[in-house]
mmCIF file of C-alpha atoms in Angstrom:
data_model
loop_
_atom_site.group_PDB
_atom_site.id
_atom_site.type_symbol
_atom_site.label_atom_id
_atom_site.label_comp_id
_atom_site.label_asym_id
_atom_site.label_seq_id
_atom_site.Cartn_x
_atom_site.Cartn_y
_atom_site.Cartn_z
ATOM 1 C CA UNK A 1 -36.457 -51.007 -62.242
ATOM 2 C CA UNK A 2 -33.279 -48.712 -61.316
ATOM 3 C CA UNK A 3 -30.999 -49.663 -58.686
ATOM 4 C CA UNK A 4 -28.020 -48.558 -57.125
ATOM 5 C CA UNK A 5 -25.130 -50.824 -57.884
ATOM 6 C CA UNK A 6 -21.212 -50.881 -57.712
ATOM 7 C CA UNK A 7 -19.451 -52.722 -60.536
ATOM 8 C CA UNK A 8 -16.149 -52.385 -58.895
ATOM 9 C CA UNK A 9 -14.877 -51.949 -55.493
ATOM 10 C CA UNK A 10 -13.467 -47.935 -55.264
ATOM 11 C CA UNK A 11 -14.317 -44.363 -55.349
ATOM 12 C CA UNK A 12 -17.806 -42.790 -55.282
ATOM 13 C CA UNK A 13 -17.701 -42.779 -59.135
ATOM 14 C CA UNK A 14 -17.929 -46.472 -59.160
ATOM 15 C CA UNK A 15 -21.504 -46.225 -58.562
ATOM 16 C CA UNK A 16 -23.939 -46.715 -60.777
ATOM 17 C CA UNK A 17 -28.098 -46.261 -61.345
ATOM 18 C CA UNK A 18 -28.529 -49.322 -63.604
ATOM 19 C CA UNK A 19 -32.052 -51.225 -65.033
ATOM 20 C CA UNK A 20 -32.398 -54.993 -63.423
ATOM 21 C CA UNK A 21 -35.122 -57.158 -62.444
ATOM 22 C CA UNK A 22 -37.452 -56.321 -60.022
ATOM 23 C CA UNK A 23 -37.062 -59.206 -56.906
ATOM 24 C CA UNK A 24 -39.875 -61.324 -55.533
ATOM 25 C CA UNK A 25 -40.300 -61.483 -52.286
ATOM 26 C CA UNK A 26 -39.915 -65.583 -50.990
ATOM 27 C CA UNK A 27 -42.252 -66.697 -47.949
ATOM 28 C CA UNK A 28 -40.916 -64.609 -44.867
ATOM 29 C CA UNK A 29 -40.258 -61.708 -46.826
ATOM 30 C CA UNK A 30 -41.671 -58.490 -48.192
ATOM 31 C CA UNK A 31 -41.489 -55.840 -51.379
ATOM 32 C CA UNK A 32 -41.327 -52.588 -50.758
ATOM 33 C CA UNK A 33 -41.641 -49.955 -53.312
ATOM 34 C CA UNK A 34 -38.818 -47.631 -51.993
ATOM 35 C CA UNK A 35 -38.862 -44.029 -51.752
ATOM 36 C CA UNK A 36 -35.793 -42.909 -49.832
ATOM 37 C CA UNK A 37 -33.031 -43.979 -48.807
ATOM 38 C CA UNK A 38 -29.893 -42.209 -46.748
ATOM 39 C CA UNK A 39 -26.311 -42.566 -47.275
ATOM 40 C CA UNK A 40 -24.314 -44.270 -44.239
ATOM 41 C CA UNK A 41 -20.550 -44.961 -43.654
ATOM 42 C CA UNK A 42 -21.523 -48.638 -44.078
ATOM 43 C CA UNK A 43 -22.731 -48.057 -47.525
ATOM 44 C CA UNK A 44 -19.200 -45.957 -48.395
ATOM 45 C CA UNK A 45 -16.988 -48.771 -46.723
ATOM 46 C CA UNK A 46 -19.046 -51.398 -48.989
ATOM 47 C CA UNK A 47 -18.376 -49.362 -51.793
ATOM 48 C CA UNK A 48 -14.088 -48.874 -50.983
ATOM 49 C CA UNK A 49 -14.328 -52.406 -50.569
ATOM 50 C CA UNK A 50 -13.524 -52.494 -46.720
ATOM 51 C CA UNK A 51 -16.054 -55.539 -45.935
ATOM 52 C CA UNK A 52 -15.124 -57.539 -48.871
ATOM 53 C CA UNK A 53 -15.583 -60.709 -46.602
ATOM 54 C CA UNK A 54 -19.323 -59.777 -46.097
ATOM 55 C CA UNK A 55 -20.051 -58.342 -49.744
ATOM 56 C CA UNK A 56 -18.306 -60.626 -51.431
ATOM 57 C CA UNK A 57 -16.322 -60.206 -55.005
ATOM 58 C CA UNK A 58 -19.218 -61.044 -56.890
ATOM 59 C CA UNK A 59 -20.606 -57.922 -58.933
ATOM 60 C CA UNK A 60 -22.539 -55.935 -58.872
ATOM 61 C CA UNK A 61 -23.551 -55.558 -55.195
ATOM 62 C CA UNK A 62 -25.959 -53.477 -54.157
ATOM 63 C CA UNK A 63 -25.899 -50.015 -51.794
ATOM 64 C CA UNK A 64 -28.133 -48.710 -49.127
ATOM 65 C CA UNK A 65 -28.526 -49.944 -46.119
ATOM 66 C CA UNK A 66 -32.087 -48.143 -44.895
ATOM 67 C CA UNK A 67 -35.141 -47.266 -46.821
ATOM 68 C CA UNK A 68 -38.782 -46.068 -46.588
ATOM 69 C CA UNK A 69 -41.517 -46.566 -48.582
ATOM 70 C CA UNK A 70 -44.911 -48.425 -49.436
ATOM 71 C CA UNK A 71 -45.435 -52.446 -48.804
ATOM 72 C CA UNK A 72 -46.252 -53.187 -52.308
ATOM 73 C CA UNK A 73 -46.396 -57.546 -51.644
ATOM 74 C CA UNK A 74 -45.769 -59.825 -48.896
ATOM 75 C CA UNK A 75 -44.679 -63.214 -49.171
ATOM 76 C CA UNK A 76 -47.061 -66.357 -47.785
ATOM 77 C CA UNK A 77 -45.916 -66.706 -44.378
ATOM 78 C CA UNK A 78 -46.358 -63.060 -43.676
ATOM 79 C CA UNK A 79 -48.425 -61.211 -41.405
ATOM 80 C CA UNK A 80 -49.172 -57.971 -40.302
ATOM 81 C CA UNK A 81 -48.730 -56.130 -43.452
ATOM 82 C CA UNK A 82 -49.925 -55.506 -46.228
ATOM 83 C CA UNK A 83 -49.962 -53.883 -49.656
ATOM 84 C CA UNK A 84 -49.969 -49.845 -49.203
ATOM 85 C CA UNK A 85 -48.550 -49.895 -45.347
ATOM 86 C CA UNK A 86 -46.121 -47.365 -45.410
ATOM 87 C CA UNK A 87 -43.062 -49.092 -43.655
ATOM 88 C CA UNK A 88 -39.215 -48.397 -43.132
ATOM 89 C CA UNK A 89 -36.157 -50.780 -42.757
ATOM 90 C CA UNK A 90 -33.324 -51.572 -43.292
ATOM 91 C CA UNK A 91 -31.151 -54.262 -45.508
ATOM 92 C CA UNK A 92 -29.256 -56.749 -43.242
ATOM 93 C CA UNK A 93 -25.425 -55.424 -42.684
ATOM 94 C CA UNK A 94 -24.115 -58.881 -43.396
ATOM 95 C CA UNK A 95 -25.878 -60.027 -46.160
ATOM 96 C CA UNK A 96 -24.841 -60.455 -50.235
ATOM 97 C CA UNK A 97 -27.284 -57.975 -51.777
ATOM 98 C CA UNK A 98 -27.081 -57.556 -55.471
ATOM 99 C CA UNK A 99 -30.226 -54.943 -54.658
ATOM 100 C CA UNK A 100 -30.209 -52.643 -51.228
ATOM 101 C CA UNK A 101 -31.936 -49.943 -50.552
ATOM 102 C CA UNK A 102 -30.891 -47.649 -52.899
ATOM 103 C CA UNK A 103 -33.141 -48.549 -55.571
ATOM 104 C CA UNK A 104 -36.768 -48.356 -56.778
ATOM 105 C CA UNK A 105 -37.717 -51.868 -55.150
ATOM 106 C CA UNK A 106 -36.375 -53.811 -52.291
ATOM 107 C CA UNK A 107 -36.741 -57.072 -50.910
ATOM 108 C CA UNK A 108 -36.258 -57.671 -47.450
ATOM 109 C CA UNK A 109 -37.408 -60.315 -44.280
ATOM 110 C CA UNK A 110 -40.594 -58.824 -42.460
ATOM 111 C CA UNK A 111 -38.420 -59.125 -39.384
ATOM 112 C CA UNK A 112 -36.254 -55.823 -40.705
ATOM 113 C CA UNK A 113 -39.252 -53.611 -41.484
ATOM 114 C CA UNK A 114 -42.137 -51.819 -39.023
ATOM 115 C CA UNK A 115 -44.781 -48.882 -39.819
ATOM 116 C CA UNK A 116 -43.039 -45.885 -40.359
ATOM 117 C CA UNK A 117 -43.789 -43.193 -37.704
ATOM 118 C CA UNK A 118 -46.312 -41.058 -38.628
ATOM 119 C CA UNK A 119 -46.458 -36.602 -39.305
ATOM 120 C CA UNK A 120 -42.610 -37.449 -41.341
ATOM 121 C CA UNK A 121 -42.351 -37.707 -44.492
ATOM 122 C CA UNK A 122 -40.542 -40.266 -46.726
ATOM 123 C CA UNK A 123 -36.968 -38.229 -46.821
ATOM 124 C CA UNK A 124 -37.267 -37.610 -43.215
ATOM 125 C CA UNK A 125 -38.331 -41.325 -41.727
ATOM 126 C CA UNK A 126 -34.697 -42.205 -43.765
ATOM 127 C CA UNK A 127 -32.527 -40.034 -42.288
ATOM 128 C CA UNK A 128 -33.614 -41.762 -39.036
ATOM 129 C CA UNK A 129 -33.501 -45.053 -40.313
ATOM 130 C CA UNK A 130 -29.805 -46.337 -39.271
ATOM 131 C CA UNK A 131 -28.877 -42.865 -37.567
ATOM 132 C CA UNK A 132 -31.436 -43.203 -35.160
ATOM 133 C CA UNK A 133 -31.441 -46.591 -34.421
ATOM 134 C CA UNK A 134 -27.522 -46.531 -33.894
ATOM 135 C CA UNK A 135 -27.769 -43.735 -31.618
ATOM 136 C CA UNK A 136 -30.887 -45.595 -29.233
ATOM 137 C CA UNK A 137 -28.657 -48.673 -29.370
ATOM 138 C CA UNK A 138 -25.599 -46.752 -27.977
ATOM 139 C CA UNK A 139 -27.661 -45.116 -25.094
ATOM 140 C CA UNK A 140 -29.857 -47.418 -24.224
ATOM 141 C CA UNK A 141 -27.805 -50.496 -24.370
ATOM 142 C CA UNK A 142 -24.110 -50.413 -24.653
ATOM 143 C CA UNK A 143 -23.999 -47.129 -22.148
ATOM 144 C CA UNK A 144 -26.768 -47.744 -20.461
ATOM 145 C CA UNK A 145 -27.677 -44.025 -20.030
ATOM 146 C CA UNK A 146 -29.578 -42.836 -16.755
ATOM 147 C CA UNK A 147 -31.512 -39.784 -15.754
ATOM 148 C CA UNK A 148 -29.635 -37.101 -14.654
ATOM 149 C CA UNK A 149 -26.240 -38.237 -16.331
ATOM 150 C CA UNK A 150 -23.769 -35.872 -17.777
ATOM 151 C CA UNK A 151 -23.332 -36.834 -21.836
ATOM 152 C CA UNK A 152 -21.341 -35.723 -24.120
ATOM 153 C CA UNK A 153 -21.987 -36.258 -27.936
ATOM 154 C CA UNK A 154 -18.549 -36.407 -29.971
ATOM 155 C CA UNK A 155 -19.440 -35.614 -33.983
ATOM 156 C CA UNK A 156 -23.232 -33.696 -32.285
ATOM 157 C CA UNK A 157 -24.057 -32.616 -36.046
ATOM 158 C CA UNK A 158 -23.495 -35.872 -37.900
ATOM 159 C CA UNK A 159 -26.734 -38.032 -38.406
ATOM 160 C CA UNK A 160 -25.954 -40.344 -35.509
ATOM 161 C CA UNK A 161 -24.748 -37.153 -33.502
ATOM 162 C CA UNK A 162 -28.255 -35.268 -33.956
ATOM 163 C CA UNK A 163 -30.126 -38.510 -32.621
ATOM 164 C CA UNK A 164 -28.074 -39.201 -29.986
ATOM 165 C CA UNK A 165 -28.174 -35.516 -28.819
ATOM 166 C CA UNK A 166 -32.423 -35.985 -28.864
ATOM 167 C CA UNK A 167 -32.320 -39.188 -27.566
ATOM 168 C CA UNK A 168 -30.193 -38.689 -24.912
ATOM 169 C CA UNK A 169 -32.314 -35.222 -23.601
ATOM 170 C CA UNK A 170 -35.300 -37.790 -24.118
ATOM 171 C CA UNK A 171 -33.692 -40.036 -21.727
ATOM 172 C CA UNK A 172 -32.902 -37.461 -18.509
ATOM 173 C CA UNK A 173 -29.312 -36.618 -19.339
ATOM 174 C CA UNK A 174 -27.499 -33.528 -19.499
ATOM 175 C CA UNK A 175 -26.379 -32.839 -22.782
ATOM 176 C CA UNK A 176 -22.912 -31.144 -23.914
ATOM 177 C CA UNK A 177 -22.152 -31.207 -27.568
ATOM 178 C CA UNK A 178 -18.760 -31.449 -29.152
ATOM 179 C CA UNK A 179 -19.496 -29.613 -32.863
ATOM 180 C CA UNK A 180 -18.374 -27.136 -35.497
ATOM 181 C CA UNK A 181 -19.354 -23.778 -33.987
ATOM 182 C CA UNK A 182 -21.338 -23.072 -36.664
ATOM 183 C CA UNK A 183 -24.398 -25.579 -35.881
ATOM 184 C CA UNK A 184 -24.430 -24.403 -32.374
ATOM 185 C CA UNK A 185 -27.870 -22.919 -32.679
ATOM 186 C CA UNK A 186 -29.645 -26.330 -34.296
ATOM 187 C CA UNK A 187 -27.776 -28.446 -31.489
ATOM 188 C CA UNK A 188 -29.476 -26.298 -28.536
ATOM 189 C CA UNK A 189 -32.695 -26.386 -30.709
ATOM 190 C CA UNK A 190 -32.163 -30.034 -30.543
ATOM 191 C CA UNK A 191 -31.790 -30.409 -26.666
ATOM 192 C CA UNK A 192 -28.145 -29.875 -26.412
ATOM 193 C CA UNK A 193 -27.440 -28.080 -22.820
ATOM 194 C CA UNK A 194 -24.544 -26.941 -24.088
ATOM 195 C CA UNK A 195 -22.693 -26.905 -27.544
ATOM 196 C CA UNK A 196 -18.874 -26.897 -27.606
ATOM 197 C CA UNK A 197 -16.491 -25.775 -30.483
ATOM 198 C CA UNK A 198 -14.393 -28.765 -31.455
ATOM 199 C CA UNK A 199 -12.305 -26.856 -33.229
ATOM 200 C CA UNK A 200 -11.361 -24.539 -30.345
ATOM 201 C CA UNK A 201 -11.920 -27.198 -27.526
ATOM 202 C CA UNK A 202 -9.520 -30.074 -26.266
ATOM 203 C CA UNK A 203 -10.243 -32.815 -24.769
ATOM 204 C CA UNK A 204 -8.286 -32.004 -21.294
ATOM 205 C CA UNK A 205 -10.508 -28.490 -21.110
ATOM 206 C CA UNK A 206 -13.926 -30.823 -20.744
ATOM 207 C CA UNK A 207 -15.428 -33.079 -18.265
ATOM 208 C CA UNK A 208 -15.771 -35.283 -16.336
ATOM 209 C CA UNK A 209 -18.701 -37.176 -17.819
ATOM 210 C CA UNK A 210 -20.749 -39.549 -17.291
ATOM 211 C CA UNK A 211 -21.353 -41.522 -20.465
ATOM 212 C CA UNK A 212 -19.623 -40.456 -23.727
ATOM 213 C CA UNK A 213 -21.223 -41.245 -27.297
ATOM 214 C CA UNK A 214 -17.854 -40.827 -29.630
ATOM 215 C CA UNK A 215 -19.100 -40.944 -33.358
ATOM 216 C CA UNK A 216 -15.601 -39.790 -34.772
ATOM 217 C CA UNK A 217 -13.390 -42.740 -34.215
ATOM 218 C CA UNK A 218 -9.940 -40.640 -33.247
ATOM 219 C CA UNK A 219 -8.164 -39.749 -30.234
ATOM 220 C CA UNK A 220 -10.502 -41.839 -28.687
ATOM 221 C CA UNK A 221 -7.803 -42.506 -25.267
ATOM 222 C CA UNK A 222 -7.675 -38.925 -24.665
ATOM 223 C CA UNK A 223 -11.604 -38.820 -24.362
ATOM 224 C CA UNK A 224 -11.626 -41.810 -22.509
ATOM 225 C CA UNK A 225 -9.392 -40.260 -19.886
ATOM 226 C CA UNK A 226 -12.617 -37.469 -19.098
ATOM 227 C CA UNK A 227 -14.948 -40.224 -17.930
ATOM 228 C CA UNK A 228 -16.176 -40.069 -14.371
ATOM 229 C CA UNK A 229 -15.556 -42.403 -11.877
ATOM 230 C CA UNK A 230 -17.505 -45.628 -13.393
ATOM 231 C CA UNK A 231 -18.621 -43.395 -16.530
ATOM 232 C CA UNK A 232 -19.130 -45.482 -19.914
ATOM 233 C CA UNK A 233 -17.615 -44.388 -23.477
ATOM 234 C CA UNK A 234 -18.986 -46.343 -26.870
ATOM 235 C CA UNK A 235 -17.919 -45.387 -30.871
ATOM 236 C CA UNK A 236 -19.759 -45.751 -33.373
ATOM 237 C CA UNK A 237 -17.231 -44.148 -35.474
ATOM 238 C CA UNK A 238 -14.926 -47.352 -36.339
ATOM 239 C CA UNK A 239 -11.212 -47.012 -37.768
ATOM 240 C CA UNK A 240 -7.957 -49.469 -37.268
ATOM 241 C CA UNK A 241 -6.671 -46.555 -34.733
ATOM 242 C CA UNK A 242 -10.493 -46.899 -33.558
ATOM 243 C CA UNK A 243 -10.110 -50.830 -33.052
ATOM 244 C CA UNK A 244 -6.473 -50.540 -31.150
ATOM 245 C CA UNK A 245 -7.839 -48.150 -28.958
ATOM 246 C CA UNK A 246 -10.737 -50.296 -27.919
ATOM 247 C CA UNK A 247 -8.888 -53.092 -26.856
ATOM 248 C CA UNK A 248 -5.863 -51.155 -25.237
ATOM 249 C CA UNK A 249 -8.820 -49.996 -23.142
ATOM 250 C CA UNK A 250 -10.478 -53.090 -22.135
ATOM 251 C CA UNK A 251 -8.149 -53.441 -19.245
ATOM 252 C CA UNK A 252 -9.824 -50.099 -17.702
ATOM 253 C CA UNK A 253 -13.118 -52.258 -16.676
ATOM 254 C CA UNK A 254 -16.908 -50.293 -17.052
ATOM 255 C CA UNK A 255 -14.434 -47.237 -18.336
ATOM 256 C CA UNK A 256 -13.468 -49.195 -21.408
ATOM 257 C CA UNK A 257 -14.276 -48.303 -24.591
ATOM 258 C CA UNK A 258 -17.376 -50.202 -26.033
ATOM 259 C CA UNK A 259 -18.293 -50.883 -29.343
ATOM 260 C CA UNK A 260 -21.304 -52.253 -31.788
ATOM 261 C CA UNK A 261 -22.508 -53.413 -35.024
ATOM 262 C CA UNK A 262 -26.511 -51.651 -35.070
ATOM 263 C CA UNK A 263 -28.795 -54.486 -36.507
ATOM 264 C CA UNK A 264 -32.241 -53.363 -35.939
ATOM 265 C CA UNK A 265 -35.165 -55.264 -36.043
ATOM 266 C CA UNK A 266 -38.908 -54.383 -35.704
ATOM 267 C CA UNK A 267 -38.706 -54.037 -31.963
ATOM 268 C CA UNK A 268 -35.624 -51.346 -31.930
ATOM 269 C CA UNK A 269 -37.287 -49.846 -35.065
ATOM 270 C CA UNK A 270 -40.723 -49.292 -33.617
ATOM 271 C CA UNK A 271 -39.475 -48.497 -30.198
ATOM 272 C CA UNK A 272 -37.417 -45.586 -32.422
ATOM 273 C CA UNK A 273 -41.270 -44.633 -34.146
ATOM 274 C CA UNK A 274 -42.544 -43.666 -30.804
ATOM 275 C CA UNK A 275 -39.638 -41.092 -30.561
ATOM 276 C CA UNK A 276 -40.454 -39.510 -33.312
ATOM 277 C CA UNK A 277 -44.346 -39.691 -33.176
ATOM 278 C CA UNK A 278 -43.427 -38.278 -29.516
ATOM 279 C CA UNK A 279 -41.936 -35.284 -30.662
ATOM 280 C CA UNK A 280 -39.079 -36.506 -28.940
ATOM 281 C CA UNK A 281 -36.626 -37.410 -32.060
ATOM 282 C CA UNK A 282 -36.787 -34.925 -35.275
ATOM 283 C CA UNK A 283 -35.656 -35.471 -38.508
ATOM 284 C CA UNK A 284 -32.265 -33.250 -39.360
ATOM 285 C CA UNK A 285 -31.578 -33.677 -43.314
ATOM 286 C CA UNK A 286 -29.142 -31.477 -45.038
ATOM 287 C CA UNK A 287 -29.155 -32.434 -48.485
ATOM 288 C CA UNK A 288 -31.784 -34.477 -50.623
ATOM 289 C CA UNK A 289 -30.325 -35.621 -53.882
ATOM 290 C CA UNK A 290 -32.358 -37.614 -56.924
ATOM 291 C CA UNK A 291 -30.865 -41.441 -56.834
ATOM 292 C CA UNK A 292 -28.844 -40.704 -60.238
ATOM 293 C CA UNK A 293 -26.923 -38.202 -57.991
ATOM 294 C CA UNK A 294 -25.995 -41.279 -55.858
ATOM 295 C CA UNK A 295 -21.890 -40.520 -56.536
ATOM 296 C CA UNK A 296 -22.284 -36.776 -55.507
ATOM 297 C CA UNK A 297 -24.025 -37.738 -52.689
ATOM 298 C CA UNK A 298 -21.175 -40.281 -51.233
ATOM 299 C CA UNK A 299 -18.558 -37.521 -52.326
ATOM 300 C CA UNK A 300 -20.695 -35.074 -49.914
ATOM 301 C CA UNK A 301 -20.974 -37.606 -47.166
ATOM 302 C CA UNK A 302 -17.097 -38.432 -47.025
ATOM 303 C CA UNK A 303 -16.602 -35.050 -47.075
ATOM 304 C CA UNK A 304 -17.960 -34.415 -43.949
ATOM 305 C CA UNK A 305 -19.165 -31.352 -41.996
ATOM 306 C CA UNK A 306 -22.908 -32.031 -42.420
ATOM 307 C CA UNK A 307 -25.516 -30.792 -40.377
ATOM 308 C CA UNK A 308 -27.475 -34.366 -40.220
ATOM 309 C CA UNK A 309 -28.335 -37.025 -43.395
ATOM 310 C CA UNK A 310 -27.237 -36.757 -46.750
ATOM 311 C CA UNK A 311 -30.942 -38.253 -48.442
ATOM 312 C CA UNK A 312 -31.842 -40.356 -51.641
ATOM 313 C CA UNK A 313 -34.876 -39.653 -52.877
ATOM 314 C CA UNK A 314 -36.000 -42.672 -55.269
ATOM 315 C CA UNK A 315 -39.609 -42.344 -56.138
ATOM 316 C CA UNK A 316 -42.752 -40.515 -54.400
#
């Protein structure tokens, strides 16, 4: 089978699409015959080598941390699924994978996988994958979002940005959007009550909110400073300047800055179905490349100024 592998810790054009064994799934886990699969930071930090203490030095290793596809086996102790379910998942963060989602098979622990929402297709359920599952996370648990709460969305047009935008409309609060002008349009579309030029907009000119939902990872004291009175500010956008000003600001009480690894499970991943079988989360991809195009898509991603997921498609 073809997989996605690095051979070498470095640049996008250390990736390769290589032929290795397809995996067996042991007793608690499950194949799945992939057929997407996005690109994430955490797949281009594994790549740089920035979590060389959870990948390990031992090549190759394995990209792609989300997937959907087709249960093709299921190991003993499973339940609940079975060959032909069409499921989506993700790879666990921390774990040694010489095989991750960006390949033609994965194996992974039933625990990580549940039915893919239905009326999306295969490209679109993995752009929500990780994206959406960060952005519930941030809202629902580390902010705590209520109705009627003023939001703003730092990075709106990233993939995390376009969930989190959705998600937090689909949760009562009042939008604003921090974006490149030019994705203004898509962003109201979205839910977005209003849509603000980052380029042309500083951070004294806004505010106050409410919560804030920062997926940039910069000058995050000088958004801090335009929370309300007991407002809540998490980033998902992680960077040593990130990590200094999270702790500077944990003397500031509910108006620090909060923080998260997203590790979802079946419960945060079905919970994140309904959304989309609601209506109430879409799928925003902007660019579907074939998996040999892996490199090109990581150069695209780092890049930046996307209007949602860059996409693998594997097989399908």
């Amino acid at each position: 089978m073809k997989a996605a592998q690095i051979g070498s810790f470095g640049a996008p054009d250390v990736l390769r699409v290589t032929e290795t064994d397809r995996p067996s799934p042991g007793p608690d886990e499950v194949l799945v015959a992939v057929e997407a699969s996005s690109v994430n930071g955490h797949d281009t930090i594994v790549r740089a080598g920035g979590l060389k203490m959870v990948s390990g030095r031992a090549f190759p290793i394995g990209v792609g941390l989300d997937f959907a596809g087709v249960v093709v086996t299921t190991g003993t102790d499973v339940r609940g699924y079975r060959a032909g379910d069409r499921v989506w998942g993700t790879v666990h963060p921390r774990g040694r994978h010489t095989v991750a989602g960006a390949a033609e098979y994965v194996v992974v622990s039933a625990d990580r996988i549940s039915p893919a929402p239905v009326g999306v297709s295969a490209v679109e359920a993995a752009s929500l994958v990780v994206a959406g599952s960060t952005a519930l996370i941030a809202l629902r648990d580390s902010v705590r979002l209520a109705d009627g709460e003023r939001v703003l969305v730092r990075g709106a047009a990233g993939g995390v940005g376009t969930a989190a935008v959705q998600l937090a409309r689909a949760m009562g609060g009042h939008v604003t959007a921090l974006a490149r002008d030019r994705h203004a349009a898509v962003l109201r579309d979205l839910g977005a009550d209003e849509v603000l030029d980052y380029g042309t907009t500083t951070s004294e000119e806004i505010g106050p909110f409410d919560v804030i939902v920062d997926t940039v990872g910069a000058e995050l004291h000088c958004y801090r400073s335009r929370l309300a009175k007991g407002g809540r500010m998490v980033t998902v956008g992680l960077s040593a300047p990130a990590l200094a000003a999270i702790a500077a600001s944990s003397i500031h009480g509910s108006r620090r800055i909060r923080t998260f690894s997203a590790n979802p499970g079946s419960a945060a991943l079905d919970e994140l179905a309904d959304h989309v079988t609601s209506g109430a989360l879409r799928p925003v991809v902007h660019r579907v490349y074939p998996l040999a195009d892996i490199a090109a898509a990581h150069e695209a991603f780092e890049r930046g100024g996307v209007l949602g997921k860059h996409v693998l498609a594997v097989s399908g």
